[in-house]
Amino acid sequence: MHINSTESFLTIFLFILGHILNSIVEKRLNALISILGCVLFVISGALIIDEWHDNSNFLFKDRKRNALAAGSLMIINGAVFLLDTLSICRT
């Protein structure tokens, strides 16, 4: 989870910095970074959900709910990155 969070922070930070500086990013590089973000988010979300969905320990009930929510949001974010990739390729 920490690797994906760091990667996504760096990727989004670089996109925002490039937009602020009005730099031109090649379409293929932009699509490659978006695909990488999509894959990493989906894999991380799936691993978190797989790790926590069978945990029935009552001591970790809140942590389980939070982990499942985080995993679901990572998969949704992966879908957003996939839509970004598709929109990049169509233009």
mmCIF file of N, CA, C and O in Angstrom:
data_model
loop_
_atom_site.group_PDB
_atom_site.id
_atom_site.type_symbol
_atom_site.label_atom_id
_atom_site.label_comp_id
_atom_site.label_asym_id
_atom_site.label_seq_id
_atom_site.Cartn_x
_atom_site.Cartn_y
_atom_site.Cartn_z
ATOM 1 N N MET A 1 0.828 -1.190 0.000
ATOM 2 C CA MET A 1 0.000 0.000 0.000
ATOM 3 C C MET A 1 0.871 1.251 0.000
ATOM 4 O O MET A 1 0.551 2.214 -0.654
ATOM 5 N N HIS A 2 1.991 1.226 0.738
ATOM 6 C CA HIS A 2 2.831 2.402 0.809
ATOM 7 C C HIS A 2 3.535 2.668 -0.507
ATOM 8 O O HIS A 2 3.717 3.819 -0.876
ATOM 9 N N ILE A 3 3.916 1.611 -1.210
ATOM 10 C CA ILE A 3 4.572 1.793 -2.502
ATOM 11 C C ILE A 3 3.615 2.445 -3.487
ATOM 12 O O ILE A 3 3.977 3.374 -4.205
ATOM 13 N N ASN A 4 2.381 1.975 -3.513
ATOM 14 C CA ASN A 4 1.408 2.537 -4.433
ATOM 15 C C ASN A 4 1.086 3.971 -4.067
ATOM 16 O O ASN A 4 0.927 4.817 -4.939
ATOM 17 N N SER A 5 0.982 4.281 -2.787
ATOM 18 C CA SER A 5 0.698 5.651 -2.370
ATOM 19 C C SER A 5 1.825 6.586 -2.787
ATOM 20 O O SER A 5 1.571 7.698 -3.271
ATOM 21 N N THR A 6 3.051 6.148 -2.633
ATOM 22 C CA THR A 6 4.196 6.969 -3.025
ATOM 23 C C THR A 6 4.236 7.148 -4.535
ATOM 24 O O THR A 6 4.450 8.263 -5.026
ATOM 25 N N GLU A 7 3.993 6.080 -5.267
ATOM 26 C CA GLU A 7 4.006 6.169 -6.733
ATOM 27 C C GLU A 7 2.910 7.089 -7.228
ATOM 28 O O GLU A 7 3.127 7.918 -8.103
ATOM 29 N N SER A 8 1.723 6.958 -6.656
ATOM 30 C CA SER A 8 0.618 7.793 -7.119
ATOM 31 C C SER A 8 0.841 9.251 -6.747
ATOM 32 O O SER A 8 0.532 10.148 -7.527
ATOM 33 N N PHE A 9 1.408 9.502 -5.570
ATOM 34 C CA PHE A 9 1.711 10.883 -5.188
ATOM 35 C C PHE A 9 2.705 11.498 -6.162
ATOM 36 O O PHE A 9 2.511 12.630 -6.620
ATOM 37 N N LEU A 10 3.776 10.768 -6.481
ATOM 38 C CA LEU A 10 4.771 11.298 -7.409
ATOM 39 C C LEU A 10 4.195 11.508 -8.800
ATOM 40 O O LEU A 10 4.456 12.530 -9.444
ATOM 41 N N THR A 11 3.393 10.564 -9.260
ATOM 42 C CA THR A 11 2.803 10.679 -10.592
ATOM 43 C C THR A 11 1.868 11.882 -10.677
ATOM 44 O O THR A 11 1.973 12.696 -11.605
ATOM 45 N N ILE A 12 0.982 12.006 -9.723
ATOM 46 C CA ILE A 12 0.023 13.112 -9.746
ATOM 47 C C ILE A 12 0.741 14.441 -9.541
ATOM 48 O O ILE A 12 0.414 15.439 -10.194
ATOM 49 N N PHE A 13 1.748 14.461 -8.664
ATOM 50 C CA PHE A 13 2.528 15.678 -8.456
ATOM 51 C C PHE A 13 3.218 16.113 -9.745
ATOM 52 O O PHE A 13 3.207 17.299 -10.095
ATOM 53 N N LEU A 14 3.808 15.166 -10.474
ATOM 54 C CA LEU A 14 4.479 15.511 -11.726
ATOM 55 C C LEU A 14 3.491 15.994 -12.789
ATOM 56 O O LEU A 14 3.789 16.915 -13.553
ATOM 57 N N PHE A 15 2.296 15.381 -12.846
ATOM 58 C CA PHE A 15 1.274 15.859 -13.780
ATOM 59 C C PHE A 15 0.866 17.292 -13.458
ATOM 60 O O PHE A 15 0.747 18.133 -14.339
ATOM 61 N N ILE A 16 0.653 17.580 -12.184
ATOM 62 C CA ILE A 16 0.245 18.932 -11.782
ATOM 63 C C ILE A 16 1.363 19.929 -12.040
ATOM 64 O O ILE A 16 1.123 21.035 -12.541
ATOM 65 N N LEU A 17 2.597 19.556 -11.707
ATOM 66 C CA LEU A 17 3.731 20.436 -11.953
ATOM 67 C C LEU A 17 3.898 20.728 -13.443
ATOM 68 O O LEU A 17 4.127 21.869 -13.844
ATOM 69 N N GLY A 18 3.761 19.714 -14.267
ATOM 70 C CA GLY A 18 3.838 19.922 -15.712
ATOM 71 C C GLY A 18 2.731 20.823 -16.228
ATOM 72 O O GLY A 18 2.941 21.646 -17.124
ATOM 73 N N HIS A 19 1.538 20.687 -15.649
ATOM 74 C CA HIS A 19 0.418 21.540 -16.063
ATOM 75 C C HIS A 19 0.661 22.991 -15.644
ATOM 76 O O HIS A 19 0.370 23.918 -16.403
ATOM 77 N N ILE A 20 1.205 23.197 -14.442
ATOM 78 C CA ILE A 20 1.488 24.554 -13.971
ATOM 79 C C ILE A 20 2.559 25.215 -14.822
ATOM 80 O O ILE A 20 2.451 26.403 -15.156
ATOM 81 N N LEU A 21 3.572 24.455 -15.194
ATOM 82 C CA LEU A 21 4.666 25.002 -15.992
ATOM 83 C C LEU A 21 4.361 25.052 -17.483
ATOM 84 O O LEU A 21 5.204 25.483 -18.269
ATOM 85 N N ASN A 22 3.175 24.613 -17.881
ATOM 86 C CA ASN A 22 2.754 24.581 -19.282
ATOM 87 C C ASN A 22 3.720 23.793 -20.159
ATOM 88 O O ASN A 22 3.990 24.154 -21.297
ATOM 89 N N SER A 23 4.274 22.729 -19.607
ATOM 90 C CA SER A 23 5.189 21.899 -20.402
ATOM 91 C C SER A 23 4.387 20.923 -21.254
ATOM 92 O O SER A 23 3.286 20.516 -20.899
ATOM 93 N N ILE A 24 4.966 20.573 -22.358
ATOM 94 C CA ILE A 24 4.316 19.652 -23.282
ATOM 95 C C ILE A 24 4.808 18.246 -22.983
ATOM 96 O O ILE A 24 6.007 17.972 -23.008
ATOM 97 N N VAL A 25 3.874 17.360 -22.670
ATOM 98 C CA VAL A 25 4.207 15.971 -22.382
ATOM 99 C C VAL A 25 3.726 15.145 -23.567
ATOM 100 O O VAL A 25 2.602 15.300 -24.033
ATOM 101 N N GLU A 26 4.602 14.289 -24.055
ATOM 102 C CA GLU A 26 4.237 13.451 -25.181
ATOM 103 C C GLU A 26 3.075 12.530 -24.791
ATOM 104 O O GLU A 26 2.994 12.030 -23.674
ATOM 105 N N LYS A 27 2.191 12.320 -25.736
ATOM 106 C CA LYS A 27 0.981 11.540 -25.482
ATOM 107 C C LYS A 27 1.291 10.116 -25.055
ATOM 108 O O LYS A 27 0.659 9.585 -24.145
ATOM 109 N N ARG A 28 2.284 9.501 -25.644
ATOM 110 C CA ARG A 28 2.620 8.117 -25.282
ATOM 111 C C ARG A 28 3.152 8.019 -23.862
ATOM 112 O O ARG A 28 2.823 7.088 -23.130
ATOM 113 N N LEU A 29 3.970 8.982 -23.442
ATOM 114 C CA LEU A 29 4.488 8.981 -22.076
ATOM 115 C C LEU A 29 3.364 9.204 -21.069
ATOM 116 O O LEU A 29 3.298 8.541 -20.029
ATOM 117 N N ASN A 30 2.465 10.107 -21.379
ATOM 118 C CA ASN A 30 1.318 10.372 -20.514
ATOM 119 C C ASN A 30 0.448 9.128 -20.383
ATOM 120 O O ASN A 30 0.011 8.772 -19.280
ATOM 121 N N ALA A 31 0.202 8.449 -21.483
ATOM 122 C CA ALA A 31 -0.603 7.226 -21.442
ATOM 123 C C ALA A 31 0.109 6.120 -20.682
ATOM 124 O O ALA A 31 -0.517 5.370 -19.923
ATOM 125 N N LEU A 32 1.420 6.005 -20.837
ATOM 126 C CA LEU A 32 2.185 4.982 -20.127
ATOM 127 C C LEU A 32 2.134 5.196 -18.613
ATOM 128 O O LEU A 32 1.952 4.243 -17.846
ATOM 129 N N ILE A 33 2.264 6.431 -18.185
ATOM 130 C CA ILE A 33 2.193 6.728 -16.756
ATOM 131 C C ILE A 33 0.798 6.441 -16.223
ATOM 132 O O ILE A 33 0.631 5.911 -15.120
ATOM 133 N N SER A 34 -0.230 6.759 -16.992
ATOM 134 C CA SER A 34 -1.598 6.473 -16.557
ATOM 135 C C SER A 34 -1.864 4.969 -16.482
ATOM 136 O O SER A 34 -2.522 4.496 -15.557
ATOM 137 N N ILE A 35 -1.344 4.218 -17.445
ATOM 138 C CA ILE A 35 -1.497 2.752 -17.405
ATOM 139 C C ILE A 35 -0.788 2.188 -16.179
ATOM 140 O O ILE A 35 -1.314 1.308 -15.493
ATOM 141 N N LEU A 36 0.408 2.680 -15.901
ATOM 142 C CA LEU A 36 1.153 2.226 -14.728
ATOM 143 C C LEU A 36 0.374 2.525 -13.451
ATOM 144 O O LEU A 36 0.267 1.663 -12.569
ATOM 145 N N GLY A 37 -0.188 3.712 -13.340
ATOM 146 C CA GLY A 37 -1.007 4.051 -12.176
ATOM 147 C C GLY A 37 -2.221 3.157 -12.063
ATOM 148 O O GLY A 37 -2.576 2.707 -10.969
ATOM 149 N N CYS A 38 -2.864 2.868 -13.185
ATOM 150 C CA CYS A 38 -4.039 1.991 -13.196
ATOM 151 C C CYS A 38 -3.681 0.608 -12.683
ATOM 152 O O CYS A 38 -4.350 0.068 -11.800
ATOM 153 N N VAL A 39 -2.620 0.042 -13.217
ATOM 154 C CA VAL A 39 -2.223 -1.316 -12.827
ATOM 155 C C VAL A 39 -1.848 -1.369 -11.352
ATOM 156 O O VAL A 39 -2.277 -2.267 -10.616
ATOM 157 N N LEU A 40 -1.064 -0.402 -10.887
ATOM 158 C CA LEU A 40 -0.636 -0.415 -9.495
ATOM 159 C C LEU A 40 -1.811 -0.221 -8.534
ATOM 160 O O LEU A 40 -1.870 -0.870 -7.483
ATOM 161 N N PHE A 41 -2.740 0.646 -8.872
ATOM 162 C CA PHE A 41 -3.901 0.849 -7.998
ATOM 163 C C PHE A 41 -4.771 -0.394 -7.940
ATOM 164 O O PHE A 41 -5.224 -0.792 -6.865
ATOM 165 N N VAL A 42 -5.021 -1.014 -9.066
ATOM 166 C CA VAL A 42 -5.879 -2.204 -9.077
ATOM 167 C C VAL A 42 -5.212 -3.349 -8.319
ATOM 168 O O VAL A 42 -5.858 -4.035 -7.512
ATOM 169 N N ILE A 43 -3.936 -3.558 -8.537
ATOM 170 C CA ILE A 43 -3.232 -4.637 -7.827
ATOM 171 C C ILE A 43 -3.204 -4.372 -6.322
ATOM 172 O O ILE A 43 -3.482 -5.272 -5.521
ATOM 173 N N SER A 44 -2.902 -3.156 -5.926
ATOM 174 C CA SER A 44 -2.861 -2.845 -4.496
ATOM 175 C C SER A 44 -4.224 -3.002 -3.845
ATOM 176 O O SER A 44 -4.338 -3.548 -2.748
ATOM 177 N N GLY A 45 -5.259 -2.522 -4.517
ATOM 178 C CA GLY A 45 -6.614 -2.662 -3.977
ATOM 179 C C GLY A 45 -7.024 -4.117 -3.843
ATOM 180 O O GLY A 45 -7.608 -4.521 -2.834
ATOM 181 N N ALA A 46 -6.699 -4.908 -4.847
ATOM 182 C CA ALA A 46 -7.047 -6.335 -4.796
ATOM 183 C C ALA A 46 -6.295 -7.052 -3.688
ATOM 184 O O ALA A 46 -6.859 -7.906 -2.988
ATOM 185 N N LEU A 47 -5.024 -6.714 -3.494
ATOM 186 C CA LEU A 47 -4.245 -7.343 -2.426
ATOM 187 C C LEU A 47 -4.775 -6.969 -1.043
ATOM 188 O O LEU A 47 -4.842 -7.819 -0.147
ATOM 189 N N ILE A 48 -5.153 -5.730 -0.868
ATOM 190 C CA ILE A 48 -5.695 -5.311 0.429
ATOM 191 C C ILE A 48 -7.020 -6.002 0.704
ATOM 192 O O ILE A 48 -7.255 -6.507 1.804
ATOM 193 N N ILE A 49 -7.891 -6.052 -0.283
ATOM 194 C CA ILE A 49 -9.180 -6.721 -0.092
ATOM 195 C C ILE A 49 -8.974 -8.207 0.174
ATOM 196 O O ILE A 49 -9.621 -8.791 1.052
ATOM 197 N N ASP A 50 -8.063 -8.836 -0.556
ATOM 198 C CA ASP A 50 -7.790 -10.255 -0.344
ATOM 199 C C ASP A 50 -7.242 -10.521 1.052
ATOM 200 O O ASP A 50 -7.573 -11.532 1.670
ATOM 201 N N GLU A 51 -6.429 -9.615 1.553
ATOM 202 C CA GLU A 51 -5.834 -9.791 2.883
ATOM 203 C C GLU A 51 -6.866 -9.646 4.001
ATOM 204 O O GLU A 51 -6.815 -10.352 4.995
ATOM 205 N N TRP A 52 -7.826 -8.759 3.835
ATOM 206 C CA TRP A 52 -8.726 -8.426 4.934
ATOM 207 C C TRP A 52 -10.107 -9.040 4.843
ATOM 208 O O TRP A 52 -10.853 -9.019 5.831
ATOM 209 N N HIS A 53 -10.548 -9.567 3.716
ATOM 210 C CA HIS A 53 -11.949 -9.974 3.606
ATOM 211 C C HIS A 53 -12.288 -11.199 4.447
ATOM 212 O O HIS A 53 -13.430 -11.368 4.850
ATOM 213 N N ASP A 54 -11.333 -12.068 4.765
ATOM 214 C CA ASP A 54 -11.609 -13.250 5.580
ATOM 215 C C ASP A 54 -11.322 -13.035 7.059
ATOM 216 O O ASP A 54 -11.543 -13.935 7.854
ATOM 217 N N ASN A 55 -10.830 -11.881 7.422
ATOM 218 C CA ASN A 55 -10.472 -11.617 8.807
ATOM 219 C C ASN A 55 -11.746 -11.417 9.626
ATOM 220 O O ASN A 55 -12.477 -10.460 9.437
ATOM 221 N N SER A 56 -12.021 -12.330 10.550
ATOM 222 C CA SER A 56 -13.241 -12.235 11.360
ATOM 223 C C SER A 56 -12.934 -11.929 12.815
ATOM 224 O O SER A 56 -13.777 -12.130 13.680
ATOM 225 N N ASN A 57 -11.741 -11.439 13.106
ATOM 226 C CA ASN A 57 -11.358 -11.096 14.464
ATOM 227 C C ASN A 57 -12.110 -9.833 14.888
ATOM 228 O O ASN A 57 -12.059 -8.810 14.226
ATOM 229 N N PHE A 58 -12.803 -9.901 16.006
ATOM 230 C CA PHE A 58 -13.606 -8.769 16.453
ATOM 231 C C PHE A 58 -12.757 -7.591 16.929
ATOM 232 O O PHE A 58 -13.232 -6.466 16.975
ATOM 233 N N LEU A 59 -11.507 -7.853 17.262
ATOM 234 C CA LEU A 59 -10.636 -6.768 17.713
ATOM 235 C C LEU A 59 -10.279 -5.817 16.570
ATOM 236 O O LEU A 59 -10.003 -4.650 16.796
ATOM 237 N N PHE A 60 -10.281 -6.335 15.361
ATOM 238 C CA PHE A 60 -9.886 -5.525 14.208
ATOM 239 C C PHE A 60 -11.074 -5.165 13.317
ATOM 240 O O PHE A 60 -10.914 -4.946 12.126
ATOM 241 N N LYS A 61 -12.270 -5.074 13.889
ATOM 242 C CA LYS A 61 -13.464 -4.817 13.076
ATOM 243 C C LYS A 61 -13.385 -3.461 12.367
ATOM 244 O O LYS A 61 -13.670 -3.362 11.175
ATOM 245 N N ASP A 62 -12.967 -2.420 13.084
ATOM 246 C CA ASP A 62 -12.857 -1.098 12.462
ATOM 247 C C ASP A 62 -11.732 -1.052 11.431
ATOM 248 O O ASP A 62 -11.881 -0.444 10.370
ATOM 249 N N ARG A 63 -10.628 -1.698 11.763
ATOM 250 C CA ARG A 63 -9.517 -1.729 10.808
ATOM 251 C C ARG A 63 -9.896 -2.489 9.546
ATOM 252 O O ARG A 63 -9.493 -2.122 8.439
ATOM 253 N N LYS A 64 -10.686 -3.561 9.700
ATOM 254 C CA LYS A 64 -11.127 -4.330 8.540
ATOM 255 C C LYS A 64 -12.007 -3.473 7.642
ATOM 256 O O LYS A 64 -11.823 -3.434 6.430
ATOM 257 N N ARG A 65 -12.936 -2.753 8.234
ATOM 258 C CA ARG A 65 -13.831 -1.894 7.450
ATOM 259 C C ARG A 65 -13.033 -0.811 6.724
ATOM 260 O O ARG A 65 -13.269 -0.526 5.547
ATOM 261 N N ASN A 66 -12.078 -0.211 7.425
ATOM 262 C CA ASN A 66 -11.248 0.824 6.799
ATOM 263 C C ASN A 66 -10.377 0.253 5.681
ATOM 264 O O ASN A 66 -10.201 0.887 4.639
ATOM 265 N N ALA A 67 -9.825 -0.931 5.893
ATOM 266 C CA ALA A 67 -8.972 -1.544 4.876
ATOM 267 C C ALA A 67 -9.781 -1.921 3.643
ATOM 268 O O ALA A 67 -9.326 -1.717 2.505
ATOM 269 N N LEU A 68 -10.972 -2.462 3.844
ATOM 270 C CA LEU A 68 -11.813 -2.810 2.689
ATOM 271 C C LEU A 68 -12.250 -1.559 1.923
ATOM 272 O O LEU A 68 -12.317 -1.568 0.690
ATOM 273 N N ALA A 69 -12.518 -0.484 2.645
ATOM 274 C CA ALA A 69 -12.881 0.769 1.978
ATOM 275 C C ALA A 69 -11.695 1.313 1.189
ATOM 276 O O ALA A 69 -11.853 1.778 0.049
ATOM 277 N N ALA A 70 -10.495 1.243 1.783
ATOM 278 C CA ALA A 70 -9.296 1.719 1.079
ATOM 279 C C ALA A 70 -9.027 0.889 -0.168
ATOM 280 O O ALA A 70 -8.683 1.423 -1.232
ATOM 281 N N GLY A 71 -9.189 -0.434 -0.056
ATOM 282 C CA GLY A 71 -8.990 -1.291 -1.222
ATOM 283 C C GLY A 71 -9.978 -0.999 -2.334
ATOM 284 O O GLY A 71 -9.625 -0.959 -3.511
ATOM 285 N N SER A 72 -11.233 -0.758 -1.945
ATOM 286 C CA SER A 72 -12.255 -0.427 -2.941
ATOM 287 C C SER A 72 -11.954 0.900 -3.623
ATOM 288 O O SER A 72 -12.099 1.032 -4.841
ATOM 289 N N LEU A 73 -11.527 1.889 -2.840
ATOM 290 C CA LEU A 73 -11.192 3.186 -3.425
ATOM 291 C C LEU A 73 -9.975 3.102 -4.341
ATOM 292 O O LEU A 73 -9.899 3.813 -5.339
ATOM 293 N N MET A 74 -9.037 2.216 -4.022
ATOM 294 C CA MET A 74 -7.887 2.046 -4.906
ATOM 295 C C MET A 74 -8.311 1.455 -6.244
ATOM 296 O O MET A 74 -7.808 1.866 -7.295
ATOM 297 N N ILE A 75 -9.229 0.511 -6.221
ATOM 298 C CA ILE A 75 -9.710 -0.072 -7.478
ATOM 299 C C ILE A 75 -10.482 0.973 -8.278
ATOM 300 O O ILE A 75 -10.338 1.067 -9.504
ATOM 301 N N ILE A 76 -11.275 1.800 -7.602
ATOM 302 C CA ILE A 76 -12.006 2.873 -8.293
ATOM 303 C C ILE A 76 -11.016 3.868 -8.895
ATOM 304 O O ILE A 76 -11.195 4.328 -10.030
ATOM 305 N N ASN A 77 -9.963 4.202 -8.153
ATOM 306 C CA ASN A 77 -8.947 5.108 -8.672
ATOM 307 C C ASN A 77 -8.225 4.499 -9.866
ATOM 308 O O ASN A 77 -7.869 5.197 -10.825
ATOM 309 N N GLY A 78 -8.026 3.187 -9.852
ATOM 310 C CA GLY A 78 -7.455 2.513 -11.010
ATOM 311 C C GLY A 78 -8.351 2.643 -12.232
ATOM 312 O O GLY A 78 -7.869 2.827 -13.353
ATOM 313 N N ALA A 79 -9.668 2.563 -12.017
ATOM 314 C CA ALA A 79 -10.611 2.743 -13.127
ATOM 315 C C ALA A 79 -10.546 4.171 -13.666
ATOM 316 O O ALA A 79 -10.643 4.393 -14.880
ATOM 317 N N VAL A 80 -10.347 5.146 -12.784
ATOM 318 C CA VAL A 80 -10.212 6.538 -13.231
ATOM 319 C C VAL A 80 -8.947 6.710 -14.065
ATOM 320 O O VAL A 80 -8.962 7.383 -15.107
ATOM 321 N N PHE A 81 -7.865 6.084 -13.637
ATOM 322 C CA PHE A 81 -6.635 6.133 -14.431
ATOM 323 C C PHE A 81 -6.837 5.457 -15.785
ATOM 324 O O PHE A 81 -6.291 5.903 -16.796
ATOM 325 N N LEU A 82 -7.613 4.374 -15.828
ATOM 326 C CA LEU A 82 -7.896 3.714 -17.105
ATOM 327 C C LEU A 82 -8.708 4.631 -18.017
ATOM 328 O O LEU A 82 -8.413 4.739 -19.218
ATOM 329 N N LEU A 83 -9.696 5.320 -17.469
ATOM 330 C CA LEU A 83 -10.467 6.276 -18.266
ATOM 331 C C LEU A 83 -9.584 7.423 -18.754
ATOM 332 O O LEU A 83 -9.749 7.911 -19.875
ATOM 333 N N ASP A 84 -8.639 7.847 -17.919
ATOM 334 C CA ASP A 84 -7.694 8.871 -18.342
ATOM 335 C C ASP A 84 -6.846 8.386 -19.504
ATOM 336 O O ASP A 84 -6.621 9.117 -20.471
ATOM 337 N N THR A 85 -6.419 7.147 -19.442
ATOM 338 C CA THR A 85 -5.638 6.566 -20.540
ATOM 339 C C THR A 85 -6.453 6.513 -21.825
ATOM 340 O O THR A 85 -5.949 6.862 -22.901
ATOM 341 N N LEU A 86 -7.703 6.100 -21.710
ATOM 342 C CA LEU A 86 -8.562 6.038 -22.900
ATOM 343 C C LEU A 86 -8.795 7.431 -23.480
ATOM 344 O O LEU A 86 -8.816 7.599 -24.704
ATOM 345 N N SER A 87 -8.968 8.421 -22.625
ATOM 346 C CA SER A 87 -9.188 9.776 -23.143
ATOM 347 C C SER A 87 -7.912 10.334 -23.774
ATOM 348 O O SER A 87 -7.979 11.096 -24.728
ATOM 349 N N ILE A 88 -6.758 9.944 -23.260
ATOM 350 C CA ILE A 88 -5.488 10.391 -23.853
ATOM 351 C C ILE A 88 -5.334 9.774 -25.247
ATOM 352 O O ILE A 88 -4.929 10.452 -26.196
ATOM 353 N N CYS A 89 -5.662 8.510 -25.361
ATOM 354 C CA CYS A 89 -5.490 7.818 -26.654
ATOM 355 C C CYS A 89 -6.483 8.294 -27.703
ATOM 356 O O CYS A 89 -6.201 8.193 -28.889
ATOM 357 N N ARG A 90 -7.632 8.784 -27.285
ATOM 358 C CA ARG A 90 -8.644 9.230 -28.264
ATOM 359 C C ARG A 90 -8.330 10.601 -28.834
ATOM 360 O O ARG A 90 -8.820 10.955 -29.889
ATOM 361 N N THR A 91 -7.502 11.397 -28.122
ATOM 362 C CA THR A 91 -7.218 12.753 -28.613
ATOM 363 C C THR A 91 -6.011 12.772 -29.501
ATOM 364 O O THR A 91 -5.200 11.922 -29.546
#
